[in-house]
Amino acid sequence: MLPNNFRLITIPVSHYSEKARWALDYLEVPYREMAHMPPFHRNATKKYGGRSVPVLVTDTGAATDSTDILRYLDRLYPEKLYPIDPNLQVLTLELENLFNLTLGVHIRRWGYSYILSPQLIYPRWTLGVPFWEKLLFPAIFPRVGKIVRSTYNVTDTSGTESYREIEIVFDRVDGLLADGRKYLLGDKFSAIDITFAALAAPIIQPPEHYIKPAALTSLPTQMQSDISNAQATPAGKFGLRMYQEYRHHKMRSRS
Ligand SMILES: N[C@@H](CCC(=O)N[C@@H](CS)C(=O)NCC(=O)O)C(=O)O
């Protein structure tokens, strides 16, 4: 019997959380999202042995990393997320690591380089969180903002530096798509497409995202031009198409 009572602990804006959300929605697994604003996510995750979000909690245990969550779901719903063809294993692992360890990390640093002001970050940290966390935002933001800045090495030049790293990953994806393939692993939608599109979402701003894109003009100018450039690349267009064709929000409830 499949475990039930799935709960997903998230920070609303977290793109690693979006990756897990998307996999659950795609598989039509009912779950409850338990969104928290930093640093309150720590209280929620620590009792399951995690620090970061997302954490997936089930009746039988918890997965404390977004890729572990996708791999766990793949065991419950075989052949829906990851390919079984042994010839695809090397590319699968290469892309999964590239997206998780380089794209995700640099997109977050790029994003925080521009949106770490109370006005811009408030909606992105508080959508769906308990009301008392929202109330505490003005009091805790100065301290948490400082911690985020130092944890993710946000500096005056980090936006430009990280954008360059994002471009390198996008170039790799452009190269793969150049042979006309429909999906990153070939002819079938997979966890690798979810991983790329979800982690790229902050810079391609898909309209189907859980957090609706802000008007471009409300964002800092450099961010606007980085977004427009990223959206115009084959990789950017591919990510937007994955959202349009495969991102359906079906089974989530919020607590
Ligand atoms: N490898 C982890 C990375 C997750 C991650 O970095 N999550 C960030 C949000 S995007 C987080 O929880 N940051 C707050 C913290 O580490 O306390 C995964 O894939 O789940």
XYZ file of C-alpha atoms and ligand atoms in Angstrom:
275
model
C 0.000 0.000 0.000
C 1.253 3.512 -0.787
C 2.064 5.702 2.205
C -0.312 8.605 2.592
C -0.662 11.810 4.535
C 2.133 13.489 2.589
C 3.269 16.837 3.922
C 5.765 19.076 2.150
C 7.660 21.617 4.244
C 8.695 24.590 2.087
C 9.784 28.192 1.940
C 7.350 29.648 -0.627
C 9.959 31.130 -2.973
C 12.430 28.225 -2.729
C 13.066 26.782 -6.174
C 14.184 23.457 -4.668
C 10.751 23.376 -2.972
C 9.116 24.124 -6.326
C 10.935 21.130 -7.815
C 9.434 18.808 -5.183
C 5.980 20.436 -5.477
C 6.035 19.950 -9.221
C 6.942 16.245 -8.947
C 4.092 15.689 -6.473
C 1.627 17.616 -8.642
C 2.768 15.811 -11.778
C 2.236 12.419 -10.143
C -1.106 13.664 -8.770
C -0.113 12.780 -5.228
C -2.332 14.560 -2.691
C -0.260 16.468 -0.129
C -0.409 19.314 2.288
C 2.075 22.123 1.857
C 3.421 23.534 5.091
C 5.053 26.781 4.028
C 7.298 28.728 6.378
C 9.163 31.977 6.240
C 12.881 31.822 7.101
C 14.028 31.186 9.825
C 10.856 29.396 10.989
C 11.374 26.609 8.452
C 14.175 25.397 10.742
C 11.739 24.541 13.565
C 9.604 22.624 11.097
C 12.447 20.679 9.432
C 14.681 19.875 12.377
C 12.391 17.294 13.938
C 12.774 15.283 10.725
C 16.563 15.585 10.704
C 16.623 18.274 7.989
C 17.849 21.852 7.888
C 16.917 23.111 4.453
C 13.646 22.893 2.542
C 11.986 21.014 0.980
C 11.299 18.136 3.374
C 8.718 15.532 2.450
C 7.110 13.889 5.470
C 5.095 10.693 5.110
C 3.533 8.198 7.508
C 6.701 6.161 7.348
C 9.537 8.711 7.383
C 10.936 11.840 5.799
C 13.110 12.819 2.822
C 15.161 15.934 3.495
C 16.547 16.820 0.056
C 14.674 17.647 -3.155
C 16.446 14.966 -5.202
C 15.877 12.360 -2.476
C 12.193 13.330 -2.651
C 12.060 12.789 -6.431
C 13.974 9.494 -6.136
C 11.653 8.369 -3.347
C 8.578 9.205 -5.458
C 10.172 7.344 -8.353
C 10.282 4.197 -6.224
C 6.587 4.604 -5.402
C 5.584 5.420 -8.992
C 8.143 3.593 -11.152
C 9.039 4.786 -14.636
C 7.133 8.061 -14.325
C 10.001 10.350 -13.309
C 13.353 8.720 -14.117
C 14.282 6.705 -17.213
C 15.020 3.017 -16.846
C 17.136 2.833 -20.007
C 20.704 2.151 -18.763
C 22.089 4.236 -21.648
C 20.515 7.332 -20.130
C 21.910 6.921 -16.615
C 25.156 8.847 -17.165
C 23.436 11.859 -18.749
C 20.724 11.758 -16.073
C 23.257 11.972 -13.256
C 25.409 14.552 -15.013
C 22.463 16.906 -15.600
C 20.887 16.294 -12.202
C 24.157 17.249 -10.475
C 24.779 20.215 -12.773
C 21.317 21.636 -12.146
C 21.249 20.947 -8.403
C 24.772 21.977 -7.556
C 25.454 24.788 -10.045
C 22.243 26.136 -11.579
C 20.162 26.063 -8.376
C 22.911 27.581 -6.264
C 23.732 30.397 -8.712
C 20.111 31.221 -9.509
C 19.469 31.662 -5.794
C 22.565 33.870 -5.353
C 21.647 35.855 -8.471
C 18.066 36.324 -7.227
C 19.010 37.335 -3.703
C 21.531 39.803 -5.140
C 18.531 41.824 -6.389
C 15.454 41.064 -4.316
C 16.694 41.126 -0.749
C 14.703 44.239 0.133
C 11.677 44.026 2.460
C 9.248 45.115 -0.310
C 10.437 42.590 -2.879
C 11.064 39.646 -0.590
C 7.918 39.897 1.583
C 5.450 38.265 -0.841
C 8.005 35.649 -1.873
C 8.708 34.555 1.686
C 5.192 34.787 3.092
C 2.749 33.280 0.565
C 0.785 30.663 2.502
C 2.817 30.841 5.744
C 1.127 31.010 9.204
C -0.202 34.506 9.875
C 1.972 34.982 12.964
C 5.112 34.446 10.861
C 3.896 37.196 8.509
C 3.334 39.477 11.484
C 6.910 38.930 12.619
C 8.400 39.776 9.201
C 9.209 43.444 9.897
C 10.904 42.560 13.177
C 13.011 39.694 11.910
C 13.815 40.746 8.335
C 16.894 42.881 9.129
C 18.605 39.987 10.914
C 17.475 37.214 8.575
C 18.330 39.309 5.513
C 21.873 39.683 6.864
C 22.164 35.935 7.466
C 20.912 35.166 3.938
C 23.416 37.646 2.502
C 26.348 36.057 4.269
C 25.185 32.419 3.832
C 24.810 32.797 0.079
C 27.748 35.184 -0.369
C 25.644 38.027 -1.717
C 27.907 40.984 -2.577
C 27.839 44.001 -4.894
C 29.098 41.837 -7.750
C 27.407 38.502 -6.965
C 24.488 39.126 -9.348
C 26.828 39.511 -12.324
C 29.133 36.673 -11.216
C 26.293 34.215 -10.755
C 24.592 35.257 -13.997
C 27.772 34.174 -15.825
C 27.586 30.734 -14.183
C 23.897 30.474 -15.115
C 24.793 31.273 -18.731
C 27.265 28.367 -18.781
C 24.555 25.932 -17.651
C 22.071 27.409 -20.150
C 24.700 26.946 -22.894
C 24.974 23.259 -21.964
C 21.181 22.939 -22.238
C 21.139 24.869 -25.546
C 23.733 22.390 -26.816
C 21.577 19.396 -25.885
C 18.461 20.901 -27.454
C 20.326 21.732 -30.673
C 19.673 18.222 -32.060
C 15.928 18.908 -31.958
C 15.120 16.731 -28.928
C 11.828 17.461 -27.170
C 13.121 16.792 -23.657
C 16.538 16.903 -22.025
C 16.933 13.138 -21.989
C 15.407 12.610 -25.439
C 11.805 11.845 -26.252
C 10.234 11.495 -22.791
C 9.464 14.075 -20.105
C 11.415 13.290 -16.924
C 12.599 14.428 -13.499
C 15.507 16.123 -15.282
C 13.122 18.449 -17.133
C 11.361 19.235 -13.849
C 14.711 19.854 -12.156
C 15.928 22.218 -14.871
C 12.713 24.201 -15.259
C 11.960 24.496 -11.525
C 15.491 25.591 -10.655
C 15.598 28.001 -13.615
C 12.156 29.449 -12.792
C 13.384 32.579 -10.972
C 15.211 33.739 -14.108
C 12.647 32.646 -16.698
C 9.579 33.712 -14.674
C 6.981 31.228 -15.981
C 3.374 32.456 -15.678
C 2.288 29.001 -14.432
C 4.571 29.201 -11.371
C 3.122 28.841 -7.874
C 4.365 32.380 -7.190
C 3.004 34.522 -9.989
C 5.750 36.511 -11.724
C 6.103 40.106 -10.644
C 5.704 42.822 -13.289
C 9.142 43.046 -14.863
C 9.227 46.795 -14.277
C 8.880 46.311 -10.518
C 12.283 44.567 -10.486
C 15.756 46.135 -10.522
C 16.904 47.036 -14.058
C 19.781 44.562 -14.238
C 17.448 41.783 -13.135
C 14.944 42.755 -15.849
C 17.573 42.494 -18.550
C 18.965 39.181 -17.218
C 15.422 37.748 -17.227
C 14.721 38.949 -20.769
C 18.022 37.517 -22.012
C 17.484 34.164 -20.272
C 13.913 33.891 -21.574
C 15.141 34.388 -25.144
C 17.636 31.483 -25.111
C 16.674 27.987 -26.306
C 17.111 26.763 -22.708
C 14.865 29.541 -21.395
C 12.192 28.846 -23.992
C 12.442 25.160 -23.186
C 11.916 25.813 -19.440
C 8.906 28.013 -20.220
C 7.453 25.268 -22.444
C 7.905 22.676 -19.685
C 5.895 24.929 -17.361
C 3.215 25.516 -19.943
C 2.796 21.855 -20.855
C 3.546 20.020 -17.602
C 2.979 22.263 -14.599
C -0.494 21.543 -13.350
C -1.402 22.414 -9.777
C -3.906 19.793 -8.796
C -3.743 18.135 -5.459
C -2.197 20.619 -3.063
C -3.879 21.933 0.045
C -2.292 24.433 2.381
C -2.056 24.469 6.137
N 20.248 20.151 -1.709
C 19.051 20.719 -1.140
C 19.142 22.230 -1.236
C 17.916 22.892 -0.674
C 18.168 24.348 -0.336
O 19.260 24.899 -0.519
N 17.100 24.991 0.188
C 17.196 26.380 0.601
C 16.057 27.182 -0.004
S 16.205 27.306 -1.752
C 17.019 26.494 2.104
O 16.308 25.725 2.721
N 17.659 27.498 2.693
C 17.509 27.803 4.080
C 18.393 27.000 4.969
O 19.313 26.296 4.487
O 18.181 27.081 6.187
C 17.822 20.185 -1.874
O 17.931 19.899 -3.072
O 16.786 20.009 -1.227
